[in-house]
Structure formats: structure tokens, C-alpha cells
């Protein structure tokens, strides 16, 4: 069984272009051009390429505070770091160009939303119970990954809890941490703590569309682009248009919130169809039939 496992590691490492990690006595996590092995495999099958990213956590940047749009690849990045560390410590090469790692005693994660109603635990209560276990169990040699902490309650409550927990981890636990959030206000914590680095996912704007580049960069996200994600998911165009209008009202009035009520009861389907046809025509105009292959033509259709 041992030979079977090790030979499988060797087969995967050679065929998937994995690299042998180097171990150090420090708590440094340095993964250069890291990839997510499962998602990369799915993309390759569909003829696509996974976008690799670097992750360097050391004494100068012990914690990464990541803001980023929905669907931009933030959660994928968090998971691939944890997976690479697990792979390295069970004796397998890792999906990266290079990796230098310290030994990790445990990986603590709080990712996604779930509840345990049979035990009388709401989504937010479950989140707090899991976070409590992390804060009590983590050591200086652990890796903590927190994704969207404090989202199950009001904005002010959630932000306050997330801020206090992040402070506690940095000052008391002092272990490598990846902390993802939609609370842009939380980035102000860097004014008082130097070894937190601000990271986000790169995006490009083209006309009214958002293009996700899936690349981790320095900085703070411009927004969460939740309405854009709703549009991709197929939410009715009239709802998207109304949501954009409400968001504009909220952004302009901020503390003095007074959203104008939409009295129009009938959806203007003609405008919606006209907009879709217009987009379609722009796509067709951009295509030169002489420059595309039969496969590209089928993909376009």
C-alpha cells in the first residue's frame, strides 16, 4: 500500500508538473505560481488554463487581508494554499513553480455558510462556534484561513467582530493567516498593524462588464460586484437594472438613506430585448470569419 501511494504521487507529480517543496525551520510559507490541483485539472479538460498566483507569508507579512469581488477567485486561492501544504506534508510534490514551507501543525478553516438547525444553531451561531474553536486551538505554527467572517449579522456587528478577531490573531496567535472579507472598512486596521498586507483580485472593466483576471495583486478591491454576479447567474434584467438604481441612491445618500420607490409596475420587455440584440450585434461585428477556426466558430455559436 505504501508503494502504491508513493508511486501514485510520483506519477501525478510528473504528469501534472508538480514541484518538490523545500522545508525550513521557519514559519515562512512561500509558494510561487501556485495552482489549485482539482480546478486546474477541470480547466485543462475543457482546454482552458489555470492562472497561477504567489503567496508569501513571513514575519514582515504574517497576515494577508484579502478583499475581492465575488467570483474573482478569492476562495479558490485560499483553498489552493491549504491543499499545497497538506500535499507537501503527506509526501507529495505540490502544484507550483517552487515552494518553501515551514511545518504546519494544523490548518484551521472557516469557509462558506452553513447551519446546524437540528442542534438549534443558526448560520451565524455555527460560524461563531467554528471561529471560537479556531481561536482556542490555533498555535504559532498553525495556518488559519478565514473567508467572509461576520457576514451573518448586521454590518456594524459583523465588522466589529471581524476586526476584533483579526486583531487577536495578529497580536496573540501570531500565526500565518489568510483573512478574506467584503468589509472594505476592515482594511483601516493596517494603520496600526504593520505586518498585515492588503491583497485583492485583479479585474478589468469593459463597457458595462467586469472581466475577472484571477490574479492576486496588492491593494483593496473597488467593490464586490454582487450585481454583476447576479446578472451572470441569470437574474431578470429588470431586477438588475433596478438594483443598479438602488445602489446608486445608496452610494449618493449614504447615511441619509432614502431610496426612491419604483412606481412602474410593468416591465419594458422591448427595451430588454433591444439591449440583448444590441450586444449580439456588437459581438458579430467584432468577428472576422476568415480569422477563426471551425472550432472557434462553433464556440461562438
Short mmCIF file of C-alpha atoms in Angstrom, two decimals:
data_model
loop_
_atom_site.label_atom_id
_atom_site.label_comp_id
_atom_site.label_asym_id
_atom_site.label_seq_id
_atom_site.Cartn_x
_atom_site.Cartn_y
_atom_site.Cartn_z
CA UNK A 1 0.00 0.00 0.00
CA UNK A 2 2.91 2.34 0.77
CA UNK A 3 4.50 1.66 -2.63
CA UNK A 4 1.11 2.20 -4.28
CA UNK A 5 0.67 5.62 -2.64
CA UNK A 6 4.22 6.82 -3.30
CA UNK A 7 4.21 5.65 -6.93
CA UNK A 8 0.89 7.45 -7.43
CA UNK A 9 2.41 10.65 -6.01
CA UNK A 10 5.32 10.26 -8.44
CA UNK A 11 3.00 9.64 -11.40
CA UNK A 12 0.85 12.69 -10.58
CA UNK A 13 3.83 14.93 -9.89
CA UNK A 14 5.45 14.11 -13.23
CA UNK A 15 2.30 14.33 -15.33
CA UNK A 16 0.78 17.38 -13.62
CA UNK A 17 4.05 19.36 -13.47
CA UNK A 18 4.24 19.48 -9.66
CA UNK A 19 7.43 20.56 -7.87
CA UNK A 20 9.32 19.19 -4.87
CA UNK A 21 8.84 21.54 -1.89
CA UNK A 22 11.71 22.65 0.32
CA UNK A 23 11.18 22.68 4.07
CA UNK A 24 12.62 25.17 6.53
CA UNK A 25 12.63 25.59 10.32
CA UNK A 26 10.94 28.97 9.98
CA UNK A 27 7.18 29.57 9.73
CA UNK A 28 7.53 31.00 6.24
CA UNK A 29 5.05 29.97 3.55
CA UNK A 30 6.43 30.78 0.11
CA UNK A 31 4.55 29.35 -2.84
CA UNK A 32 5.49 30.74 -6.25
CA UNK A 33 2.99 30.37 -9.09
CA UNK A 34 0.80 28.04 -7.04
CA UNK A 35 -2.21 26.31 -8.56
CA UNK A 36 -5.34 24.50 -7.38
CA UNK A 37 -4.86 20.85 -8.44
CA UNK A 38 -8.55 19.97 -8.76
CA UNK A 39 -9.73 23.12 -10.55
CA UNK A 40 -6.66 23.12 -12.79
CA UNK A 41 -7.47 19.56 -13.85
CA UNK A 42 -11.06 20.54 -14.73
CA UNK A 43 -9.91 23.56 -16.74
CA UNK A 44 -7.33 21.56 -18.69
CA UNK A 45 -10.02 19.06 -19.70
CA UNK A 46 -12.01 21.98 -21.16
CA UNK A 47 -9.00 23.40 -22.99
CA UNK A 48 -8.50 26.26 -20.53
CA UNK A 49 -5.51 27.35 -18.46
CA UNK A 50 -5.38 27.94 -14.72
CA UNK A 51 -3.98 31.33 -13.64
CA UNK A 52 -1.22 30.73 -11.04
CA UNK A 53 -0.58 33.02 -8.06
CA UNK A 54 2.15 33.65 -5.50
CA UNK A 55 1.73 33.52 -1.72
CA UNK A 56 4.47 34.66 0.66
CA UNK A 57 3.69 34.74 4.38
CA UNK A 58 6.64 35.63 6.66
CA UNK A 59 7.43 37.86 9.64
CA UNK A 60 7.02 41.01 7.53
CA UNK A 61 3.73 39.84 6.06
CA UNK A 62 2.38 37.35 8.57
CA UNK A 63 -1.25 38.02 7.57
CA UNK A 64 -2.89 38.72 4.23
CA UNK A 65 -6.14 40.69 4.41
CA UNK A 66 -7.87 40.00 1.12
CA UNK A 67 -10.74 41.99 -0.32
CA UNK A 68 -12.12 40.93 -3.64
CA UNK A 69 -15.14 40.69 -5.89
CA UNK A 70 -17.46 37.70 -5.85
CA UNK A 71 -16.43 35.06 -8.39
CA UNK A 72 -12.95 36.58 -8.87
CA UNK A 73 -11.12 33.54 -7.50
CA UNK A 74 -10.54 34.54 -3.87
CA UNK A 75 -11.88 31.34 -2.30
CA UNK A 76 -10.03 29.21 -4.85
CA UNK A 77 -6.77 30.93 -3.91
CA UNK A 78 -7.34 30.36 -0.19
CA UNK A 79 -8.06 26.68 -0.70
CA UNK A 80 -5.10 26.04 -3.00
CA UNK A 81 -2.66 27.28 -0.35
CA UNK A 82 -4.11 24.88 2.22
CA UNK A 83 -4.14 21.99 -0.27
CA UNK A 84 -0.50 22.58 -1.25
CA UNK A 85 0.59 22.49 2.39
CA UNK A 86 -1.35 19.26 3.02
CA UNK A 87 0.12 17.68 -0.14
CA UNK A 88 3.65 18.63 0.89
CA UNK A 89 3.29 17.19 4.39
CA UNK A 90 1.90 13.83 3.20
CA UNK A 91 4.89 13.35 0.92
CA UNK A 92 3.62 14.61 -2.44
CA UNK A 93 5.03 17.27 -4.72
CA UNK A 94 2.92 20.43 -4.99
CA UNK A 95 1.27 22.29 -7.90
CA UNK A 96 3.61 25.28 -8.13
CA UNK A 97 6.78 26.58 -9.78
CA UNK A 98 8.55 26.47 -6.40
CA UNK A 99 7.60 26.10 -2.73
CA UNK A 100 9.47 26.74 0.53
CA UNK A 101 7.45 25.81 3.58
CA UNK A 102 7.72 25.53 7.33
CA UNK A 103 5.96 22.64 9.04
CA UNK A 104 2.35 23.37 9.98
CA UNK A 105 0.79 21.58 12.98
CA UNK A 106 -2.82 22.24 11.94
CA UNK A 107 -4.80 24.05 9.26
CA UNK A 108 -7.88 25.85 10.60
CA UNK A 109 -10.52 27.00 8.13
CA UNK A 110 -13.82 28.86 8.34
CA UNK A 111 -15.18 28.95 4.82
CA UNK A 112 -18.72 29.31 3.46
CA UNK A 113 -22.11 29.44 5.17
CA UNK A 114 -23.83 26.54 6.90
CA UNK A 115 -26.15 25.87 9.82
CA UNK A 116 -26.97 23.05 12.22
CA UNK A 117 -30.68 23.53 12.82
CA UNK A 118 -31.06 20.09 14.40
CA UNK A 119 -28.84 21.34 17.23
CA UNK A 120 -30.55 24.74 17.33
CA UNK A 121 -27.59 26.54 15.73
CA UNK A 122 -28.27 29.27 13.16
CA UNK A 123 -25.85 30.06 10.33
CA UNK A 124 -24.22 32.87 12.30
CA UNK A 125 -24.06 30.85 15.53
CA UNK A 126 -22.39 27.99 13.65
CA UNK A 127 -19.91 30.48 12.23
CA UNK A 128 -19.08 31.83 15.69
CA UNK A 129 -18.74 28.32 17.22
CA UNK A 130 -16.33 27.28 14.48
CA UNK A 131 -14.36 30.51 14.83
CA UNK A 132 -14.15 30.02 18.60
CA UNK A 133 -12.62 26.56 18.07
CA UNK A 134 -10.05 28.08 15.73
CA UNK A 135 -9.06 30.84 18.15
CA UNK A 136 -8.78 28.38 21.04
CA UNK A 137 -6.94 25.66 19.12
CA UNK A 138 -4.51 27.51 16.85
CA UNK A 139 -0.83 27.78 17.79
CA UNK A 140 2.02 29.88 16.45
CA UNK A 141 2.75 27.04 13.98
CA UNK A 142 -0.79 26.75 12.61
CA UNK A 143 -2.26 28.17 9.41
CA UNK A 144 -5.60 30.00 9.71
CA UNK A 145 -7.88 30.61 6.73
CA UNK A 146 -10.98 32.73 7.35
CA UNK A 147 -13.31 33.53 4.47
CA UNK A 148 -16.13 36.07 4.97
CA UNK A 149 -16.22 36.30 8.76
CA UNK A 150 -19.15 38.18 10.34
CA UNK A 151 -21.48 38.22 7.34
CA UNK A 152 -24.41 36.54 9.13
CA UNK A 153 -25.35 39.57 11.21
CA UNK A 154 -25.71 43.35 10.76
CA UNK A 155 -22.90 45.25 9.05
CA UNK A 156 -21.82 47.06 12.20
CA UNK A 157 -21.85 43.89 14.34
CA UNK A 158 -20.12 41.82 11.69
CA UNK A 159 -17.41 44.41 11.01
CA UNK A 160 -16.73 44.85 14.74
CA UNK A 161 -16.41 41.10 15.32
CA UNK A 162 -14.22 40.59 12.25
CA UNK A 163 -11.95 43.50 13.29
CA UNK A 164 -11.54 42.23 16.89
CA UNK A 165 -10.85 38.65 15.74
CA UNK A 166 -8.25 39.76 13.19
CA UNK A 167 -6.52 41.88 15.85
CA UNK A 168 -6.48 38.91 18.25
CA UNK A 169 -4.97 36.57 15.67
CA UNK A 170 -2.22 39.01 14.70
CA UNK A 171 -1.32 40.07 18.25
CA UNK A 172 -1.93 36.87 20.24
CA UNK A 173 -1.77 33.85 17.92
CA UNK A 174 0.91 35.29 15.60
CA UNK A 175 0.50 32.50 13.05
CA UNK A 176 0.32 32.71 9.24
CA UNK A 177 -3.21 33.81 8.32
CA UNK A 178 -5.24 34.39 5.18
CA UNK A 179 -8.26 36.55 6.03
CA UNK A 180 -10.76 37.30 3.25
CA UNK A 181 -13.54 39.84 3.65
CA UNK A 182 -16.04 42.07 1.87
CA UNK A 183 -15.73 44.68 4.64
CA UNK A 184 -13.53 47.29 2.95
CA UNK A 185 -13.57 49.30 6.19
CA UNK A 186 -11.54 46.50 7.80
CA UNK A 187 -8.51 47.48 5.71
CA UNK A 188 -8.07 50.50 8.01
CA UNK A 189 -6.64 48.11 10.58
CA UNK A 190 -3.33 48.35 8.70
CA UNK A 191 -2.91 51.90 10.04
CA UNK A 192 -1.93 50.39 13.41
CA UNK A 193 -0.59 46.93 12.48
CA UNK A 194 2.36 46.77 10.10
CA UNK A 195 2.64 43.06 9.28
CA UNK A 196 -0.78 42.83 7.61
CA UNK A 197 -0.60 43.06 3.82
CA UNK A 198 -3.58 44.14 1.72
CA UNK A 199 -4.33 41.92 -1.27
CA UNK A 200 -7.11 41.75 -3.82
CA UNK A 201 -8.00 40.09 -7.14
CA UNK A 202 -7.39 41.97 -10.36
CA UNK A 203 -10.38 42.97 -12.52
CA UNK A 204 -10.81 44.89 -15.75
CA UNK A 205 -13.82 46.92 -16.88
CA UNK A 206 -15.02 46.70 -20.47
CA UNK A 207 -18.08 48.81 -21.27
CA UNK A 208 -20.59 47.76 -18.58
CA UNK A 209 -18.99 44.37 -18.00
CA UNK A 210 -16.48 43.20 -15.38
CA UNK A 211 -13.72 40.84 -16.51
CA UNK A 212 -12.09 38.75 -13.79
CA UNK A 213 -8.33 38.27 -14.28
CA UNK A 214 -7.94 35.76 -11.39
CA UNK A 215 -4.63 37.38 -10.42
CA UNK A 216 -3.76 38.27 -6.82
CA UNK A 217 -2.36 41.81 -6.60
CA UNK A 218 -1.54 44.41 -3.96
CA UNK A 219 -4.36 46.73 -2.94
CA UNK A 220 -8.03 46.96 -2.00
CA UNK A 221 -10.98 45.84 -4.12
CA UNK A 222 -13.02 48.60 -5.74
CA UNK A 223 -16.23 46.72 -4.97
CA UNK A 224 -17.83 43.31 -4.56
CA UNK A 225 -19.66 43.40 -7.92
CA UNK A 226 -22.53 41.38 -6.47
CA UNK A 227 -24.99 42.80 -9.00
CA UNK A 228 -22.69 41.73 -11.83
CA UNK A 229 -22.60 38.19 -10.43
CA UNK A 230 -26.41 38.20 -10.16
CA UNK A 231 -26.55 39.17 -13.83
CA UNK A 232 -24.25 36.29 -14.78
CA UNK A 233 -26.43 33.92 -12.74
CA UNK A 234 -29.46 34.83 -14.85
CA UNK A 235 -31.41 37.19 -12.59
CA UNK A 236 -34.03 39.02 -14.67
CA UNK A 237 -32.61 42.14 -16.41
CA UNK A 238 -35.33 44.36 -14.91
CA UNK A 239 -34.22 43.35 -11.40
CA UNK A 240 -30.57 44.02 -12.27
CA UNK A 241 -31.45 47.45 -13.63
CA UNK A 242 -33.49 48.29 -10.51
CA UNK A 243 -30.71 47.04 -8.22
CA UNK A 244 -28.23 49.30 -10.00
CA UNK A 245 -30.56 52.24 -9.49
CA UNK A 246 -30.95 51.47 -5.76
CA UNK A 247 -27.18 51.05 -5.37
CA UNK A 248 -26.68 54.48 -6.95
CA UNK A 249 -29.17 56.02 -4.48
CA UNK A 250 -27.44 54.33 -1.54
CA UNK A 251 -23.97 55.39 -2.69
CA UNK A 252 -25.03 59.03 -3.15
CA UNK A 253 -27.02 59.39 0.07
CA UNK A 254 -25.01 57.05 2.33
CA UNK A 255 -26.05 57.87 5.93
CA UNK A 256 -29.22 59.67 4.86
CA UNK A 257 -30.67 56.62 3.13
CA UNK A 258 -33.82 57.27 1.16
CA UNK A 259 -34.30 55.07 -1.87
CA UNK A 260 -36.76 56.32 -4.46
CA UNK A 261 -39.63 53.87 -4.88
CA UNK A 262 -40.11 52.47 -8.37
CA UNK A 263 -43.76 53.05 -9.29
CA UNK A 264 -43.54 51.37 -12.66
CA UNK A 265 -45.39 48.06 -12.40
CA UNK A 266 -44.85 46.92 -15.97
CA UNK A 267 -41.52 45.59 -17.18
CA UNK A 268 -40.47 47.07 -20.50
CA UNK A 269 -39.63 43.85 -22.31
CA UNK A 270 -38.98 45.75 -25.56
CA UNK A 271 -36.04 47.63 -24.02
CA UNK A 272 -34.63 44.42 -22.58
CA UNK A 273 -34.81 42.61 -25.95
CA UNK A 274 -33.35 45.66 -27.71
CA UNK A 275 -30.39 45.67 -25.29
CA UNK A 276 -29.73 41.95 -25.82
CA UNK A 277 -29.89 42.31 -29.63
CA UNK A 278 -27.51 45.27 -29.46
CA UNK A 279 -24.97 43.19 -27.52
CA UNK A 280 -25.34 40.36 -30.02
CA UNK A 281 -24.72 42.68 -32.97
CA UNK A 282 -21.56 44.05 -31.34
CA UNK A 283 -20.21 40.51 -30.94
CA UNK A 284 -20.93 39.66 -34.58
CA UNK A 285 -19.28 42.88 -35.80
CA UNK A 286 -16.11 42.03 -33.89
CA UNK A 287 -15.70 38.65 -35.65
CA UNK A 288 -13.71 38.19 -38.84
CA UNK A 289 -14.88 34.85 -40.35
CA UNK A 290 -11.55 34.48 -42.18
CA UNK A 291 -9.59 34.52 -38.91
CA UNK A 292 -11.44 31.87 -36.90
CA UNK A 293 -11.24 28.10 -36.96
CA UNK A 294 -14.27 25.80 -37.29
CA UNK A 295 -13.99 25.02 -33.56
CA UNK A 296 -13.95 28.76 -32.70
CA UNK A 297 -16.99 29.24 -34.94
CA UNK A 298 -18.87 26.52 -33.04
CA UNK A 299 -17.85 28.04 -29.70
CA UNK A 300 -19.12 31.43 -30.90
CA UNK A 301 -22.48 29.96 -31.91
#
